[in-house]
């Protein structure tokens, strides 16, 4: 079975990790700094702060912009649960606004309707790697005094009007989970131009403890070089140097990964636009997707069978399709919080008809042809 995704790890990556292991543990973490610098350089963000997962990075972002009890954050229901969970971690309330039926991204007009006195932020998700309509979202945020946290887990390297996804709002979050553009196996990053957010995220990821004399709340006695101070409640959300070494090595390959993804997407787009029973991903003008996932919508009426049967047929044919994602509020946990099915019609319609098909740089051209053939033959 060709999986829907896989990471690309080569000998060079393995050597980089091995080198860190051979050096032994010293409390300095050169690879962390190297990886953070590489991400800052690539994205153009002033600050890049590594964490042990994308989820931790989102949690840190919500904390850093001050999300607290009762604060509302507007986001998309078509995302991984971590986006809205990070709001819950801080005591806030995620508010799901429906997606645009064409782009599958947060619809700015619907997001605007959800704003009230308790709204503190918007958290757009650049779903599948296609940037959201950032001009409209940033305008709405500005007019209403809202913060913007971008979930850029899918969109490392994607641009909107030439500017990289993740660099529009107050902060952006990246994930290095194995299926994402580059991997550290687990890992994440916050990117921001805001020094205050950067300082808060750094404290947050390391117990709230600082040794920076300027941040400490008391003055140690002379000679107490070991002195530090816990100035707030933080977590142990740090990335390891092992992971960072893998990240540094993977970053060298990112341009190649992106090129392959864009080439493969063009091949899929051309092949699937010929089929009358699928809808290929629409691209908002001005965006250049990083193509994290390749999603097809299947027309059950034209095929004569529904999504579950399409899923079963393709899996049986060796095509490892999957679904990203059910609307977040469908889960037992969110239902228990009082979220109602039927509240985001476009999101639910997409969920009912879509499948994620195999798509990743390690795939061969033969693999692509295999997938194209299997999907094309569904119509016969
Ligand atoms: C992967 C992902 C996350 C979470 O990142 P982790 O690194 O797995 O914690 C959050 N949001 C989206 C959209 C993701 O795809």
Short mmCIF file of C-alpha atoms and ligand atoms in Angstrom, two decimals:
data_model
loop_
_atom_site.label_atom_id
_atom_site.label_comp_id
_atom_site.label_asym_id
_atom_site.label_seq_id
_atom_site.Cartn_x
_atom_site.Cartn_y
_atom_site.Cartn_z
CA UNK A 1 0.00 0.00 0.00
CA UNK A 2 1.29 3.45 -0.92
CA UNK A 3 0.76 5.50 2.27
CA UNK A 4 -0.81 8.94 2.12
CA UNK A 5 2.47 10.41 3.33
CA UNK A 6 5.97 9.52 4.48
CA UNK A 7 9.07 11.38 5.59
CA UNK A 8 12.29 11.57 3.62
CA UNK A 9 15.36 10.73 5.69
CA UNK A 10 18.71 10.08 4.03
CA UNK A 11 22.24 9.11 5.12
CA UNK A 12 23.21 12.75 5.60
CA UNK A 13 20.35 13.23 8.10
CA UNK A 14 21.45 10.14 10.01
CA UNK A 15 25.08 11.31 10.15
CA UNK A 16 24.03 14.68 11.57
CA UNK A 17 22.06 13.03 14.37
CA UNK A 18 24.83 10.53 15.07
CA UNK A 19 27.36 13.34 15.38
CA UNK A 20 25.35 14.93 18.20
CA UNK A 21 25.19 11.57 19.99
CA UNK A 22 28.94 11.05 19.64
CA UNK A 23 29.76 14.47 21.08
CA UNK A 24 27.87 13.63 24.25
CA UNK A 25 25.57 15.81 26.24
CA UNK A 26 26.82 19.23 27.11
CA UNK A 27 24.38 21.79 28.35
CA UNK A 28 25.04 24.09 25.43
CA UNK A 29 22.79 23.30 22.51
CA UNK A 30 24.49 24.41 19.30
CA UNK A 31 22.11 22.59 16.96
CA UNK A 32 19.04 24.25 18.49
CA UNK A 33 20.48 27.67 17.69
CA UNK A 34 21.53 26.56 14.22
CA UNK A 35 18.05 25.20 13.47
CA UNK A 36 16.30 28.29 14.84
CA UNK A 37 18.59 30.50 12.76
CA UNK A 38 17.88 28.43 9.64
CA UNK A 39 14.11 28.80 10.10
CA UNK A 40 14.42 32.53 10.85
CA UNK A 41 16.52 32.99 7.74
CA UNK A 42 14.17 30.98 5.52
CA UNK A 43 10.98 32.65 6.75
CA UNK A 44 12.42 36.13 7.24
CA UNK A 45 10.98 36.18 10.76
CA UNK A 46 13.04 38.09 13.34
CA UNK A 47 12.69 35.34 15.95
CA UNK A 48 12.29 31.57 15.68
CA UNK A 49 11.81 29.63 18.92
CA UNK A 50 11.95 25.83 18.80
CA UNK A 51 9.66 23.62 20.88
CA UNK A 52 9.11 19.90 21.32
CA UNK A 53 6.00 19.85 19.10
CA UNK A 54 3.81 22.01 16.92
CA UNK A 55 1.11 21.62 19.55
CA UNK A 56 3.42 23.06 22.22
CA UNK A 57 4.19 25.90 19.82
CA UNK A 58 0.47 26.67 19.45
CA UNK A 59 -0.01 26.49 23.22
CA UNK A 60 2.92 28.89 23.67
CA UNK A 61 1.45 31.29 21.08
CA UNK A 62 -1.96 31.38 22.77
CA UNK A 63 -0.27 31.96 26.13
CA UNK A 64 2.00 34.68 24.73
CA UNK A 65 -0.89 36.73 23.32
CA UNK A 66 -2.64 36.47 26.67
CA UNK A 67 -5.53 34.09 25.92
CA UNK A 68 -7.25 33.39 29.23
CA UNK A 69 -10.55 32.40 30.81
CA UNK A 70 -13.48 33.07 28.50
CA UNK A 71 -11.45 34.64 25.69
CA UNK A 72 -12.69 33.61 22.26
CA UNK A 73 -10.44 32.62 19.37
CA UNK A 74 -11.93 32.16 15.91
CA UNK A 75 -10.55 29.27 13.88
CA UNK A 76 -11.37 26.74 11.18
CA UNK A 77 -13.13 23.45 11.94
CA UNK A 78 -11.14 21.73 9.18
CA UNK A 79 -7.84 21.36 11.01
CA UNK A 80 -6.06 19.05 13.39
CA UNK A 81 -7.56 19.33 16.89
CA UNK A 82 -4.34 20.88 18.26
CA UNK A 83 -5.29 24.29 16.81
CA UNK A 84 -8.40 24.68 18.94
CA UNK A 85 -7.04 22.56 21.83
CA UNK A 86 -4.34 25.18 22.35
CA UNK A 87 -7.09 27.72 23.06
CA UNK A 88 -8.72 25.34 25.55
CA UNK A 89 -5.36 24.77 27.32
CA UNK A 90 -5.39 28.49 28.19
CA UNK A 91 -8.99 28.51 29.39
CA UNK A 92 -10.22 30.18 26.21
CA UNK A 93 -13.07 29.22 23.92
CA UNK A 94 -12.48 28.16 20.32
CA UNK A 95 -15.14 29.53 17.97
CA UNK A 96 -15.43 27.65 14.70
CA UNK A 97 -16.17 29.73 11.62
CA UNK A 98 -17.05 27.92 8.41
CA UNK A 99 -14.62 27.43 5.55
CA UNK A 100 -14.91 28.86 2.06
CA UNK A 101 -16.41 26.15 -0.15
CA UNK A 102 -13.74 26.64 -2.83
CA UNK A 103 -10.47 27.17 -0.93
CA UNK A 104 -11.39 25.02 2.13
CA UNK A 105 -9.81 27.77 4.27
CA UNK A 106 -11.45 29.98 6.91
CA UNK A 107 -13.99 32.25 5.19
CA UNK A 108 -13.10 35.83 6.23
CA UNK A 109 -16.74 36.99 5.97
CA UNK A 110 -17.96 34.21 8.30
CA UNK A 111 -15.04 34.84 10.67
CA UNK A 112 -16.04 38.52 10.86
CA UNK A 113 -19.62 37.57 11.80
CA UNK A 114 -18.33 35.60 14.81
CA UNK A 115 -16.61 38.59 16.41
CA UNK A 116 -18.04 39.88 19.68
CA UNK A 117 -16.76 41.59 22.84
CA UNK A 118 -15.01 38.46 24.05
CA UNK A 119 -13.12 37.77 20.81
CA UNK A 120 -9.36 38.12 21.29
CA UNK A 121 -7.78 36.48 18.26
CA UNK A 122 -8.15 34.75 14.92
CA UNK A 123 -6.17 31.56 14.26
CA UNK A 124 -6.20 30.92 10.50
CA UNK A 125 -4.98 27.51 9.33
CA UNK A 126 -3.27 27.40 5.94
CA UNK A 127 -4.92 24.09 5.21
CA UNK A 128 -3.11 21.66 2.85
CA UNK A 129 -0.45 24.37 2.37
CA UNK A 130 -2.63 26.89 0.59
CA UNK A 131 -2.43 30.26 2.36
CA UNK A 132 -5.67 31.80 3.63
CA UNK A 133 -6.93 35.11 2.25
CA UNK A 134 -4.54 37.05 4.50
CA UNK A 135 -5.33 40.54 3.19
CA UNK A 136 -8.95 40.17 4.26
CA UNK A 137 -8.20 38.35 7.52
CA UNK A 138 -5.54 40.86 8.61
CA UNK A 139 -7.88 43.75 7.77
CA UNK A 140 -10.65 42.23 9.91
CA UNK A 141 -8.19 41.61 12.75
CA UNK A 142 -6.87 45.16 12.59
CA UNK A 143 -10.31 46.75 12.49
CA UNK A 144 -11.37 44.77 15.56
CA UNK A 145 -8.13 44.91 17.55
CA UNK A 146 -7.60 41.15 17.36
CA UNK A 147 -4.37 39.18 17.51
CA UNK A 148 -3.58 36.70 14.72
CA UNK A 149 -1.87 33.35 15.31
CA UNK A 150 -1.24 31.46 12.08
CA UNK A 151 -1.26 27.67 12.12
CA UNK A 152 1.36 27.17 9.43
CA UNK A 153 1.86 23.45 10.14
CA UNK A 154 1.01 22.69 6.50
CA UNK A 155 2.48 25.73 4.87
CA UNK A 156 6.24 25.98 5.34
CA UNK A 157 7.38 27.67 2.13
CA UNK A 158 3.90 28.69 0.91
CA UNK A 159 3.39 32.31 -0.13
CA UNK A 160 0.50 34.76 -0.30
CA UNK A 161 1.24 37.66 -2.68
CA UNK A 162 4.92 36.79 -2.39
CA UNK A 163 5.03 36.80 1.44
CA UNK A 164 5.54 33.57 3.38
CA UNK A 165 2.63 32.01 5.24
CA UNK A 166 3.18 32.26 8.99
CA UNK A 167 4.68 35.75 8.83
CA UNK A 168 1.48 37.83 8.56
CA UNK A 169 0.09 37.65 12.09
CA UNK A 170 1.52 38.27 15.54
CA UNK A 171 3.08 34.81 15.45
CA UNK A 172 3.12 31.71 13.28
CA UNK A 173 3.46 28.07 14.28
CA UNK A 174 5.35 25.34 12.40
CA UNK A 175 5.28 21.57 12.95
CA UNK A 176 7.99 19.03 12.20
CA UNK A 177 5.88 15.92 12.70
CA UNK A 178 7.03 13.15 10.32
CA UNK A 179 4.42 13.86 7.63
CA UNK A 180 5.11 17.61 7.45
CA UNK A 181 7.45 19.31 4.95
CA UNK A 182 10.53 18.71 7.06
CA UNK A 183 10.70 16.54 10.15
CA UNK A 184 12.46 16.34 13.49
CA UNK A 185 10.15 13.36 14.28
CA UNK A 186 8.41 15.55 16.84
CA UNK A 187 9.04 19.24 17.00
CA UNK A 188 7.68 22.69 16.37
CA UNK A 189 8.64 26.33 16.05
CA UNK A 190 7.12 29.71 16.80
CA UNK A 191 8.07 32.45 14.35
CA UNK A 192 7.44 36.10 15.20
CA UNK A 193 8.77 39.63 14.79
CA UNK A 194 7.49 40.57 18.25
CA UNK A 195 10.22 40.61 20.93
CA UNK A 196 7.67 40.38 23.76
CA UNK A 197 6.03 37.27 22.27
CA UNK A 198 9.48 35.76 21.69
CA UNK A 199 10.52 36.34 25.32
CA UNK A 200 7.26 34.88 26.63
CA UNK A 201 7.52 31.78 24.42
CA UNK A 202 11.13 31.19 25.56
CA UNK A 203 10.11 31.37 29.22
CA UNK A 204 7.01 29.27 28.61
CA UNK A 205 8.96 26.41 27.00
CA UNK A 206 11.41 26.20 29.88
CA UNK A 207 9.48 26.18 33.19
CA UNK A 208 9.22 29.97 33.32
CA UNK A 209 12.80 29.99 34.58
CA UNK A 210 15.31 32.53 33.32
CA UNK A 211 18.96 33.27 33.97
CA UNK A 212 18.79 36.51 32.04
CA UNK A 213 19.47 39.20 34.68
CA UNK A 214 17.21 41.64 32.84
CA UNK A 215 14.24 39.24 33.11
CA UNK A 216 14.88 38.11 36.70
CA UNK A 217 12.74 39.69 39.41
CA UNK A 218 15.49 39.83 42.06
CA UNK A 219 19.15 40.72 42.05
CA UNK A 220 21.42 37.84 43.02
CA UNK A 221 24.34 38.43 45.34
CA UNK A 222 27.70 39.03 43.76
CA UNK A 223 29.34 35.87 42.51
CA UNK A 224 26.13 33.80 42.38
CA UNK A 225 26.60 32.89 38.79
CA UNK A 226 24.25 29.95 39.08
CA UNK A 227 21.33 32.15 40.05
CA UNK A 228 18.13 31.94 38.08
CA UNK A 229 14.56 32.88 38.80
CA UNK A 230 11.23 31.34 37.99
CA UNK A 231 9.17 34.36 37.07
CA UNK A 232 6.04 32.55 35.86
CA UNK A 233 4.61 29.05 35.46
CA UNK A 234 6.06 27.38 32.40
CA UNK A 235 6.46 23.90 30.96
CA UNK A 236 9.23 21.64 29.74
CA UNK A 237 8.50 22.11 26.03
CA UNK A 238 12.07 22.21 24.78
CA UNK A 239 13.32 20.55 21.62
CA UNK A 240 16.44 18.38 21.95
CA UNK A 241 19.70 18.92 20.08
CA UNK A 242 19.19 15.53 18.42
CA UNK A 243 15.97 16.73 16.86
CA UNK A 244 17.46 20.08 15.94
CA UNK A 245 20.38 18.34 14.17
CA UNK A 246 17.85 16.47 12.05
CA UNK A 247 16.01 19.75 11.44
CA UNK A 248 19.16 21.53 10.27
CA UNK A 249 19.89 18.71 7.85
CA UNK A 250 16.28 18.58 6.61
CA UNK A 251 16.21 22.34 6.02
CA UNK A 252 18.98 21.93 3.45
CA UNK A 253 16.58 19.74 1.46
CA UNK A 254 13.48 21.90 1.89
CA UNK A 255 13.82 23.74 -1.46
CA UNK A 256 14.06 20.38 -3.21
CA UNK A 257 11.09 18.98 -1.26
CA UNK A 258 8.98 22.00 -2.18
CA UNK A 259 9.95 21.77 -5.84
CA UNK A 260 8.98 18.09 -5.97
CA UNK A 261 5.68 18.70 -4.19
CA UNK A 262 4.77 21.48 -6.63
CA UNK A 263 5.74 19.32 -9.62
CA UNK A 264 3.72 16.37 -8.32
CA UNK A 265 0.72 18.60 -7.60
CA UNK A 266 0.80 19.85 -11.20
CA UNK A 267 0.84 16.25 -12.45
CA UNK A 268 -2.11 15.30 -10.24
CA UNK A 269 -4.02 18.48 -11.14
CA UNK A 270 -3.67 17.78 -14.83
CA UNK A 271 -4.64 14.12 -14.58
CA UNK A 272 -7.59 14.63 -12.23
CA UNK A 273 -9.08 17.66 -13.95
CA UNK A 274 -9.95 15.28 -16.78
CA UNK A 275 -12.22 13.25 -14.49
CA UNK A 276 -15.80 14.45 -14.08
CA UNK A 277 -16.31 12.71 -10.71
CA UNK A 278 -13.59 14.49 -8.72
CA UNK A 279 -12.86 18.13 -7.83
CA UNK A 280 -9.19 19.12 -7.83
CA UNK A 281 -8.01 21.64 -5.20
CA UNK A 282 -8.90 25.20 -6.20
CA UNK A 283 -6.08 27.70 -5.69
CA UNK A 284 -6.81 31.24 -4.54
CA UNK A 285 -5.17 33.73 -6.97
CA UNK A 286 -1.97 35.19 -5.50
CA UNK A 287 -1.19 32.08 -3.46
CA UNK A 288 1.60 29.59 -4.09
CA UNK A 289 0.77 26.52 -2.02
CA UNK A 290 3.45 24.44 -0.34
CA UNK A 291 1.25 21.39 -1.10
CA UNK A 292 1.36 19.52 2.19
CA UNK A 293 -1.71 17.39 1.47
CA UNK A 294 -3.40 16.59 -1.81
CA UNK A 295 -7.17 16.46 -1.30
CA UNK A 296 -9.77 15.30 -3.82
CA UNK A 297 -13.51 15.76 -3.48
CA UNK A 298 -15.41 12.76 -4.87
CA UNK A 299 -18.85 13.19 -6.43
CA UNK A 300 -20.94 10.31 -5.04
CA UNK A 301 -23.81 10.91 -7.50
CA UNK A 302 -21.57 10.60 -10.55
CA UNK A 303 -19.70 7.60 -9.11
CA UNK A 304 -22.81 5.83 -7.88
CA UNK A 305 -21.24 5.20 -4.47
CA UNK A 306 -20.24 7.25 -1.44
CA UNK A 307 -17.02 8.28 0.22
CA UNK A 308 -16.73 5.21 2.49
CA UNK A 309 -16.96 2.90 -0.51
CA UNK A 310 -14.48 5.02 -2.46
CA UNK A 311 -12.12 4.79 0.52
CA UNK A 312 -12.50 0.98 0.68
CA UNK A 313 -12.05 0.51 -3.07
CA UNK A 314 -8.89 2.62 -3.19
CA UNK A 315 -7.38 0.95 -0.15
CA UNK A 316 -8.09 -2.42 -1.69
CA UNK A 317 -6.30 -1.24 -4.83
CA UNK A 318 -3.22 -0.36 -2.72
CA UNK A 319 -3.79 3.39 -2.53
CA UNK A 320 -3.45 4.46 1.10
CA UNK A 321 -6.08 7.18 1.18
CA UNK A 322 -6.98 8.92 4.43
CA UNK A 323 -9.21 11.77 5.64
CA UNK A 324 -7.86 15.13 6.88
CA UNK A 325 -9.91 16.08 8.85
CA UNK A 326 -13.36 15.53 10.29
CA UNK A 327 -14.64 18.89 11.59
CA UNK A 328 -12.94 19.25 14.98
CA UNK A 329 -16.27 19.72 16.78
CA UNK A 330 -17.54 16.27 15.66
CA UNK A 331 -15.45 14.57 18.37
CA UNK A 332 -16.97 13.31 21.60
CA UNK A 333 -14.91 15.77 23.59
CA UNK A 334 -16.03 18.85 21.65
CA UNK A 335 -19.63 17.61 21.53
CA UNK A 336 -19.38 17.37 25.31
CA UNK A 337 -18.36 21.03 25.41
CA UNK A 338 -21.62 21.84 23.64
CA UNK A 339 -20.50 22.32 20.03
CA UNK A 340 -23.26 21.35 17.60
CA UNK A 341 -23.13 19.38 14.38
CA UNK A 342 -24.63 21.32 11.49
CA UNK A 343 -22.93 24.58 12.47
CA UNK A 344 -20.42 24.76 9.58
CA UNK A 345 -22.12 23.49 6.42
CA UNK A 346 -19.19 23.88 4.02
CA UNK A 347 -16.80 22.12 6.38
CA UNK A 348 -19.23 19.25 6.85
CA UNK A 349 -19.86 19.00 3.10
CA UNK A 350 -16.13 18.83 2.43
CA UNK A 351 -15.65 16.21 5.12
CA UNK A 352 -18.41 14.03 3.60
CA UNK A 353 -16.82 13.95 0.16
CA UNK A 354 -13.06 14.26 0.49
CA UNK A 355 -10.10 11.92 0.62
CA UNK A 356 -6.41 12.65 1.07
CA UNK A 357 -4.49 10.75 -1.59
CA UNK A 358 -0.81 9.65 -1.41
CA UNK A 359 1.42 12.66 -1.86
CA UNK A 360 5.02 13.19 -0.67
CA UNK A 361 8.48 13.80 -2.18
CA UNK A 362 9.69 10.23 -1.62
CA UNK A 363 7.02 8.91 -4.02
CA UNK A 364 8.29 7.88 -7.42
CA UNK A 365 6.73 8.89 -10.74
CA UNK A 366 5.56 5.28 -11.00
CA UNK A 367 3.79 5.63 -7.66
CA UNK A 368 2.05 8.75 -8.96
CA UNK A 369 0.95 6.94 -12.12
CA UNK A 370 -0.30 4.04 -10.02
CA UNK A 371 -2.47 6.37 -7.93
CA UNK A 372 -3.75 8.22 -11.00
CA UNK A 373 -4.71 4.93 -12.68
CA UNK A 374 -6.48 3.59 -9.60
CA UNK A 375 -8.52 6.75 -9.14
CA UNK A 376 -9.31 7.12 -12.83
CA UNK A 377 -10.64 3.58 -12.99
CA UNK A 378 -13.18 4.30 -10.20
CA UNK A 379 -15.38 5.90 -12.85
CA UNK A 380 -15.67 2.71 -14.87
C1 LIG B 1 0.48 18.66 12.61
C2 LIG B 1 -0.46 19.74 12.94
C3 LIG B 1 -0.53 20.35 14.20
C4 LIG B 1 0.21 19.82 15.41
O1 LIG B 1 1.56 19.70 15.26
P1 LIG B 1 2.36 18.58 16.07
O2 LIG B 1 3.79 18.89 15.72
O3 LIG B 1 1.92 17.24 15.58
O4 LIG B 1 2.09 18.79 17.51
C5 LIG B 1 -1.36 21.43 14.38
N1 LIG B 1 -2.13 21.90 13.38
C6 LIG B 1 -2.11 21.33 12.15
C7 LIG B 1 -2.97 21.90 11.08
C8 LIG B 1 -1.30 20.23 11.91
O5 LIG B 1 -1.33 19.64 10.71
#
